XYZ file of C-alpha atoms in Angstrom:
392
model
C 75.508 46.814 151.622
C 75.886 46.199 147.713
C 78.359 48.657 145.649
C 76.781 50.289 142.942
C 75.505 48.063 140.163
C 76.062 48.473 136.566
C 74.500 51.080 134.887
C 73.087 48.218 132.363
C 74.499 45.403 129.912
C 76.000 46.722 126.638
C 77.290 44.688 123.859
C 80.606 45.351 123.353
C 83.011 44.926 120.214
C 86.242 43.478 119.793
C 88.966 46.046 120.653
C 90.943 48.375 118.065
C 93.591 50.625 118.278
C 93.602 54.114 117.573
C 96.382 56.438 117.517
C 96.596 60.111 118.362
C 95.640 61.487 114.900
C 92.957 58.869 115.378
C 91.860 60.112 118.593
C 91.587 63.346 117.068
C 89.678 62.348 114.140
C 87.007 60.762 116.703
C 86.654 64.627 118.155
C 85.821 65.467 114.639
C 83.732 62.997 114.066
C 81.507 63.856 117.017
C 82.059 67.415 115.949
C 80.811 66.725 111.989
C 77.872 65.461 114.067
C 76.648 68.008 115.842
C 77.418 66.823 119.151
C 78.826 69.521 121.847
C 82.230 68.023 122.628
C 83.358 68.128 126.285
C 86.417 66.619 127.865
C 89.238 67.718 130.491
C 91.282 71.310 130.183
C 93.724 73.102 132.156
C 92.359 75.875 133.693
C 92.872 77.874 137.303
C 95.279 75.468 138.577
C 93.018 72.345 138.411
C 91.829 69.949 135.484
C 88.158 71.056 134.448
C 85.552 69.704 131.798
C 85.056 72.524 129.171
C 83.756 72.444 125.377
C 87.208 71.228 123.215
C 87.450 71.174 119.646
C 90.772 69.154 119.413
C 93.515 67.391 121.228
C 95.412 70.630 122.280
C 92.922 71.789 124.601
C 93.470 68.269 126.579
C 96.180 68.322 129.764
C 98.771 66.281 127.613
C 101.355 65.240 130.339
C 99.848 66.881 133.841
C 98.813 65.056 136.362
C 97.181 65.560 140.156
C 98.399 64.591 143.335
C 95.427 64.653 146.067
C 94.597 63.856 149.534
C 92.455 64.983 152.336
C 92.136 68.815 151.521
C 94.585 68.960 148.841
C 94.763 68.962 145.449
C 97.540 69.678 143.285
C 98.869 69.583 139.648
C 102.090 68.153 138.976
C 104.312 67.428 135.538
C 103.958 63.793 134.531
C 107.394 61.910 132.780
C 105.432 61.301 129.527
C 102.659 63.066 127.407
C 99.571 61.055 128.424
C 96.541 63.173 127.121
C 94.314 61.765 130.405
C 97.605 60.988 133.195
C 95.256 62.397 135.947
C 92.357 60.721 138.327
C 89.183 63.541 138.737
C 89.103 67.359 138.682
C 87.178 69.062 141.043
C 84.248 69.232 138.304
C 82.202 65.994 137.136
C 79.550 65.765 134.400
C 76.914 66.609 136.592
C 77.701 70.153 135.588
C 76.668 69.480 131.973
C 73.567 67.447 132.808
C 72.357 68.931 135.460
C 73.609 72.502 135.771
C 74.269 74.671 139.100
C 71.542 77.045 137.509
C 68.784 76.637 135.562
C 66.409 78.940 134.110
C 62.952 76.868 134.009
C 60.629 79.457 132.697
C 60.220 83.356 132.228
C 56.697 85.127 132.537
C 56.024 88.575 131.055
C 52.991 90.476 132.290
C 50.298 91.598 129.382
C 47.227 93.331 129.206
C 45.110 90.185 129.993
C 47.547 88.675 132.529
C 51.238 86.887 131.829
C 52.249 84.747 129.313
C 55.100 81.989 130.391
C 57.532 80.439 128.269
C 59.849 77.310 129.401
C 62.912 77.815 128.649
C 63.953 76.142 125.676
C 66.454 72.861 125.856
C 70.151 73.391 124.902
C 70.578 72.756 120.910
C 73.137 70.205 120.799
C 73.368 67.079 122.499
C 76.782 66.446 124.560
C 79.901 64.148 123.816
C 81.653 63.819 126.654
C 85.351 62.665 126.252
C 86.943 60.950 129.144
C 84.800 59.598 131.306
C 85.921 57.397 134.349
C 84.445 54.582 135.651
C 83.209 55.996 139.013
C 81.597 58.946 136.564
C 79.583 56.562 134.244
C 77.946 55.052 137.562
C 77.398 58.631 138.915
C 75.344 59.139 135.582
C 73.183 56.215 136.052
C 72.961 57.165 139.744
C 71.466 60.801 138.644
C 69.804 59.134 135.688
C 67.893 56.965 138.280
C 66.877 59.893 140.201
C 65.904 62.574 137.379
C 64.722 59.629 134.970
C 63.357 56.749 136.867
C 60.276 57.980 138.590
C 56.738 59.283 137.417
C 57.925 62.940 137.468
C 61.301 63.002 135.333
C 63.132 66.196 135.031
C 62.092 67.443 132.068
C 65.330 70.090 131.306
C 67.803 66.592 133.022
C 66.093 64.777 129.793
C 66.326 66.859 127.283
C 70.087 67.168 128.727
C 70.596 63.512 128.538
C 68.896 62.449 125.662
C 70.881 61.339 123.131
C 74.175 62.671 124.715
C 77.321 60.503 123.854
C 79.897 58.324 126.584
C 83.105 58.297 125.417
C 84.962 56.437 129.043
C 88.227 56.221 129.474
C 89.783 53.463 131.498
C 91.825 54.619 134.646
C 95.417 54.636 134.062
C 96.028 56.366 137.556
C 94.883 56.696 141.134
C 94.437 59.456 143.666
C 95.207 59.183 146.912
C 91.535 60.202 147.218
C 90.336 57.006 145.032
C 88.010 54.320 146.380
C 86.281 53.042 143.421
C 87.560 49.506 143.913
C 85.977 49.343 147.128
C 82.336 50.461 145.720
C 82.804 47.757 142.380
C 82.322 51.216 140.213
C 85.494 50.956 138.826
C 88.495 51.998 137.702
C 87.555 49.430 134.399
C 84.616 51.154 132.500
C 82.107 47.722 132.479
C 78.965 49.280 130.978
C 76.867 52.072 130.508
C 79.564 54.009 127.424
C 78.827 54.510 123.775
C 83.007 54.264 123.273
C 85.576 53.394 125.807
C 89.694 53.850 125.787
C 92.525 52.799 127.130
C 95.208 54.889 127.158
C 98.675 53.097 126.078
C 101.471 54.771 126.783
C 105.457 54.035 126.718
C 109.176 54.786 125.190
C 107.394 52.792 122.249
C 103.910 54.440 121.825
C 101.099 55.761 122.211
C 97.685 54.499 121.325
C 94.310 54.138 122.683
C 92.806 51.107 123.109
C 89.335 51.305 122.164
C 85.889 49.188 122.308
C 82.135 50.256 121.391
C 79.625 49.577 123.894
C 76.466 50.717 122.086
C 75.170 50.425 118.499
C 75.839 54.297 117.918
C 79.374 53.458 119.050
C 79.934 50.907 116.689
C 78.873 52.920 114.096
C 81.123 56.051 114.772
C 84.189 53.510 115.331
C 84.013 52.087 111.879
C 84.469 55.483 110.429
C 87.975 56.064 112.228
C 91.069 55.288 111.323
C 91.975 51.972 113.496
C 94.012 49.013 113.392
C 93.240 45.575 114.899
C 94.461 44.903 118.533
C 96.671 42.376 119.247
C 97.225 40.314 122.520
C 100.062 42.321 123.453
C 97.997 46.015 122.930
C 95.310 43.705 125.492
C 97.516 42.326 128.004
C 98.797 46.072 128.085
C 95.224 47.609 129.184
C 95.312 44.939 131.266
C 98.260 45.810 133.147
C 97.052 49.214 133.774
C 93.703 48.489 135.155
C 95.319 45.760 137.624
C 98.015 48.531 138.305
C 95.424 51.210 138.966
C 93.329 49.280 140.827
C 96.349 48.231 143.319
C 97.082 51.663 143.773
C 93.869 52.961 145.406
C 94.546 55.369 147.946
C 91.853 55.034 150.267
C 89.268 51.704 151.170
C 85.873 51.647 152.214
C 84.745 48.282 153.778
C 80.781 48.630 153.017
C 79.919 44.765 154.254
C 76.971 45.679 157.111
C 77.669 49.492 156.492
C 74.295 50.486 155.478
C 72.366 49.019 159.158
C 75.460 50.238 161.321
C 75.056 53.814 160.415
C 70.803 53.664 160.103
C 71.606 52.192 163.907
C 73.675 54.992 165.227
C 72.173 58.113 164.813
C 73.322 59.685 168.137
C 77.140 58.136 168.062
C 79.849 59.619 169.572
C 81.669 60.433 166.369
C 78.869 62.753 164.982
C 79.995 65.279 167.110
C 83.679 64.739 166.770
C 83.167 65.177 163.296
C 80.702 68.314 163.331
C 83.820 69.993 165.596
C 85.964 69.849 162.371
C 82.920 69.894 160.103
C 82.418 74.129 158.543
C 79.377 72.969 156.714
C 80.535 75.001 153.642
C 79.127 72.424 151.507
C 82.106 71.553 149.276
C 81.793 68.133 149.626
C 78.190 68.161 148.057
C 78.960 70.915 145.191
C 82.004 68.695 143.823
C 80.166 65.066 144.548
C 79.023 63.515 141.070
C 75.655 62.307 142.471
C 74.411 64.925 145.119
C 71.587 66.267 143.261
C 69.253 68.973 146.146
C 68.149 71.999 144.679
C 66.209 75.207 145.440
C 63.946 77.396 142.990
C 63.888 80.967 143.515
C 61.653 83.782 141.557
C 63.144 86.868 140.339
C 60.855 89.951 139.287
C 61.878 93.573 137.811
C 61.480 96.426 139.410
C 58.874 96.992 137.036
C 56.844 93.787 138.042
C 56.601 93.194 133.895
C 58.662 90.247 133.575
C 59.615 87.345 136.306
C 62.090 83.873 135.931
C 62.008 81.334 137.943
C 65.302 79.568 138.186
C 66.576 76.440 139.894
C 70.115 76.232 142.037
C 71.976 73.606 143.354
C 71.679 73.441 147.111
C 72.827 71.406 149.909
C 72.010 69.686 152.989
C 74.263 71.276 154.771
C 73.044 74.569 154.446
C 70.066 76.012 157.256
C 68.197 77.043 155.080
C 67.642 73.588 152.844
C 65.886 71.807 155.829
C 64.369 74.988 157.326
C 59.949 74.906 157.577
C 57.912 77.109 159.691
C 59.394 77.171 163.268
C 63.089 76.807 162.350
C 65.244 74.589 160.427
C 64.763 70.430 161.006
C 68.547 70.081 161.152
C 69.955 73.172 162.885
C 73.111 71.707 163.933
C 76.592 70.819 162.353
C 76.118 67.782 163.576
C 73.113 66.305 161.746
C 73.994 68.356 158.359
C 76.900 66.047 158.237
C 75.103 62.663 159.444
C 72.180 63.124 157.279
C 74.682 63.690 154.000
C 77.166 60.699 155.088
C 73.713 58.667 156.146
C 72.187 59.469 153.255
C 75.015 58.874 151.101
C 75.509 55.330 152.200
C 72.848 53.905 153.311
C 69.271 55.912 153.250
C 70.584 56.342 149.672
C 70.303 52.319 148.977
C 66.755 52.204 149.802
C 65.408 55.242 148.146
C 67.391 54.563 144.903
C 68.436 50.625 145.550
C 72.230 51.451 145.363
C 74.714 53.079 147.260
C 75.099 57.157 146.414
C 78.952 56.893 146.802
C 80.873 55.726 143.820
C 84.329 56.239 145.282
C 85.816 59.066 143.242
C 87.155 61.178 146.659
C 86.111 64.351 145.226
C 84.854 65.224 148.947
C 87.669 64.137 150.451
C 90.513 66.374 148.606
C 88.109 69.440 148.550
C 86.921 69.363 152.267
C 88.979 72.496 153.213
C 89.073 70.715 156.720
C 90.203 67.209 155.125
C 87.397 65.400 156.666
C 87.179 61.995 154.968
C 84.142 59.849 154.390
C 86.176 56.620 154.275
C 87.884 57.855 157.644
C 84.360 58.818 159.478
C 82.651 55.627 158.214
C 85.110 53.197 159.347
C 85.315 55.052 162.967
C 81.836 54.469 163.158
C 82.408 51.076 162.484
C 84.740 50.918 164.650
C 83.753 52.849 167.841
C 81.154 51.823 170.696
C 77.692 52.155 169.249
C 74.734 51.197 169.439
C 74.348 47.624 167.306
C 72.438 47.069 164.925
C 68.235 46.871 165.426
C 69.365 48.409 168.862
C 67.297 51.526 168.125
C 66.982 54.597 166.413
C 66.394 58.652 167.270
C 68.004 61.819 167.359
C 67.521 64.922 165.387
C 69.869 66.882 166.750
C-alpha cells in the first residue's frame, strides 16, 4: 500500500524569519485582505479552530497530552503559540461543514420558487495547518473536486481559501503521520508555511512561500533573512518530532490483507468493544458521508433542504428497503477501517488515513486503528487472494 502522496509540487522560496510582531502583522495582512482568518483557540477544555483576529486568541504555551481515549491539556515550560499536535476539530469543519443549508423553497400562487443558498462571503485563511491536515485537504479536495459532479457549496468553500502550515514541533501519543509519509514536515500543497523556533534565546518563525500568492503576501511582512543556524534549527525539530511518534502503522501489503479477511476473527473482538457512536468518523479529517433531510412549516409555505454529516456506523446510513446492509457492530467498524485503508486507495488512489490519531484519543472505548490493523496482520487469516465474503 502507498502513503498518501503529495497534494502537488509547489515552488517554494528561500526561507525568512519572522518574529512575533511579524507573525501578527501576517494575521493582518490576511485580515486587510478580506480573508476569514481561522487558527487554534482555547475553548471547553480542548484546542479548537475558531475565527482569530490576533495572536492573543492563539493557546500561547498549552499543550495536549493524548492517547487511546484521552485527551488532555497541559501547561507547556515556554510560550510556544502552536506547542500542541491536533484538537479534536480539523478544517474539514470550515470546508465542508456538519450542516449545510443547500436550498430553501417558498410556495407561491403558481407553485414554489427555490433559491440555493448563497456561498459564504469571504474566503478562509487558515493559520496552522499540520502536515497530516494539508493531505486531508487534498484527500477531500479529491473527493468533492475531482470527479464530474463537484460539490458545488465544497468549491465555493475552497476556492481561493489560503494555507498557512505550520511544521510539527510536537507529537501525540496518538501521531502516526511518519508512518503514512503525510508528515510532520509540510512538503506541498501551502500558500505559507512556519516553523516555530523557540528557546531561552528566541522566538521566531521560520517561514517559506509555497505558492505565488504566498510570495506575494511574504514580501509585505516584516522579515529578516535566515541563516544556517535558524535552518539547522527547523531541522532539529522536524527530526525530533518525527522520532517521537507515538504510534506506527506498517502499511507494506496492508491494503490486500484486510480486502482478504472480511470474516477474521478480530472483527468481532473489536465490535465487542466497538459502541458505534461514531466519534471516530465526526473528528477524522477525511471522512466525508452525509445525509440530506427536508424540513417544511407547519404551514407547508416554505421548505429547506439541508445536508448533515453522517456516518457509517450509524443503521440508518446503510439502511434500503428490507433493513439496513450492515446491521451489525461488526461490519460498521470493518467497512470504516476497510474503507479507510484500503477500499479507500482504489476509489480515490491513496490511502484515507493520514495518521493524525484523532480516532484514536476520541474513541471513548480507546479502540485504536494502528492496534486493530496490525492484529489483523498479525492473527490467523485468510491470505491474501484466498477469498472474499461476509456481510455480516
Amino acid at each position: 500500500m502507498s502513503p498518501t502522496a503529495p497534494p502537488g509540487p509547489d515552488a517554494q522560496t528561500a526561507p525568512v524569519l519572522l518574529d512575533r510582531a511579524g507573525l501578527q502583522a501576517l494575521v493582518d495582512a490576511l485580515v486587510a485582505r478580506g480573508f476569514d482568518v481561522i487558527g487554534p483557540t482555547l475553548r471547553d477544555g480542548a484546542i479548537v479552530y475558531d475565527r482569530i483576529a490576533d495572536l492573543a486568541a492563539l493557546p500561547a504555551g498549552w499543550t495536549d497530552r493524548q492517547e487511546a481515549g484521552r485527551y488532555r491539556l497541559e501547561r507547556r515550560a515556554d510560550a510556544a503559540l502552536f506547542g500542541y499536535a491536533v484538537g479534536p476539530q480539523s478544517w474539514k469543519r470550515f470546508l465542508h461543514p456538519p450542516e449545510e443549508t443547500l436550498w430553501r423553497a417558498r410556495r407561491q400562487d403558481d407553485g414554489f420558487t427555490i433559491t440555493p443558498e448563497p456561498p459564504s462571503p469571504a474566503p478562509f485563511a487558515f493559520l496552522g495547518v499540520r502536515a497530516c491536515e494539508l493531505h486531508a485537504i487534498a484527500i477531500q479536495d479529491r473527493v468533492f473536486l475531482g470527479g464530474a459532479h463537484r460539490d458545488p457549496g465544497y468549491a465555493a468553500r475552497r476556492q481561493g481559501a489560503f494555507l498557512v502550515a505550520l511544521n510539527c514541533g510536537t507529537a501525540a501519543g496518538t501521531c502516526f503521520c511518519a508512518s503514512m509519509g503525510t508528515g510532520p514536515r509540510a512538503e506541498s500543497g501551502f500558500d505559507l508555511a512556519l516553523t516555530e523556533l523557540i528557546d531561552a534565546a528566541r522566538h521566531d518563525f521560520l517561514a517559506v512561500a509555497g505558492s505565488e500568492a504566498g510570495a506575494a503576501l511574504l514580501a509585505v511582512l516584516p522579515t529578516r533573512p535566515a541563516g544556517s543556524d535558524a535552518t539547522a534549527a527547523a531541522e532539529a525539530v522536524l527530526a525530533r518530532t518525527k522520532a517521537g511518534m507515538g504510534r506506527h502503522l506498517d502499511t507494506n501489503g496492508l491494503k490486500e490483507r484486510l480486502q482478504a479477511n472480511p470474516e477474521h476473527p478480530r472483527w468481532d473482538e473489536v465490535a465487542a468493544r466497538c459502541l458505534a457512536c461514531a466519534n471516530c468518523t465526526l473528528v477524522c479529517p477525511t471522512c466525508f458521508c452525509t445525509s440530506v433531510a427536508d424540513h417544511t412549516d407547519l404551514a407547508g409555505t416554505e421548505a429547506t433542504r439541508v445536508k448533515r454529516w453522517d456516518s457509517c456506523f450509524t443503521a440508518d446510513f446503510s439502511f434500503i428497503h428490507g433493513g439496513s446492509v450492515r446491521a451489525s457492530g461488526k461490519s460498521r467498524y470493518r467497512q470504516w477501517l476497510t474503507h479507510k485503508l484500503a477500499h479507500w486507495i482504489d476509489q480515490f488512489g491513496s490511502s484515507g488515513c493520514v495518521g493524525c490519531g484523532r480516532c484514536i484519543a476520541w474513541c471513548p472505548v480507546g479502540i485504536d486503528i494502528t492496534a486493530e490493523a496490525a492484529a489483523i496482520r498479525a492473527m490467523p487469516g485468510k491470505a491474501v487472494g484466498e477469498g472474499k465474503g461476509g456481510n455480516a
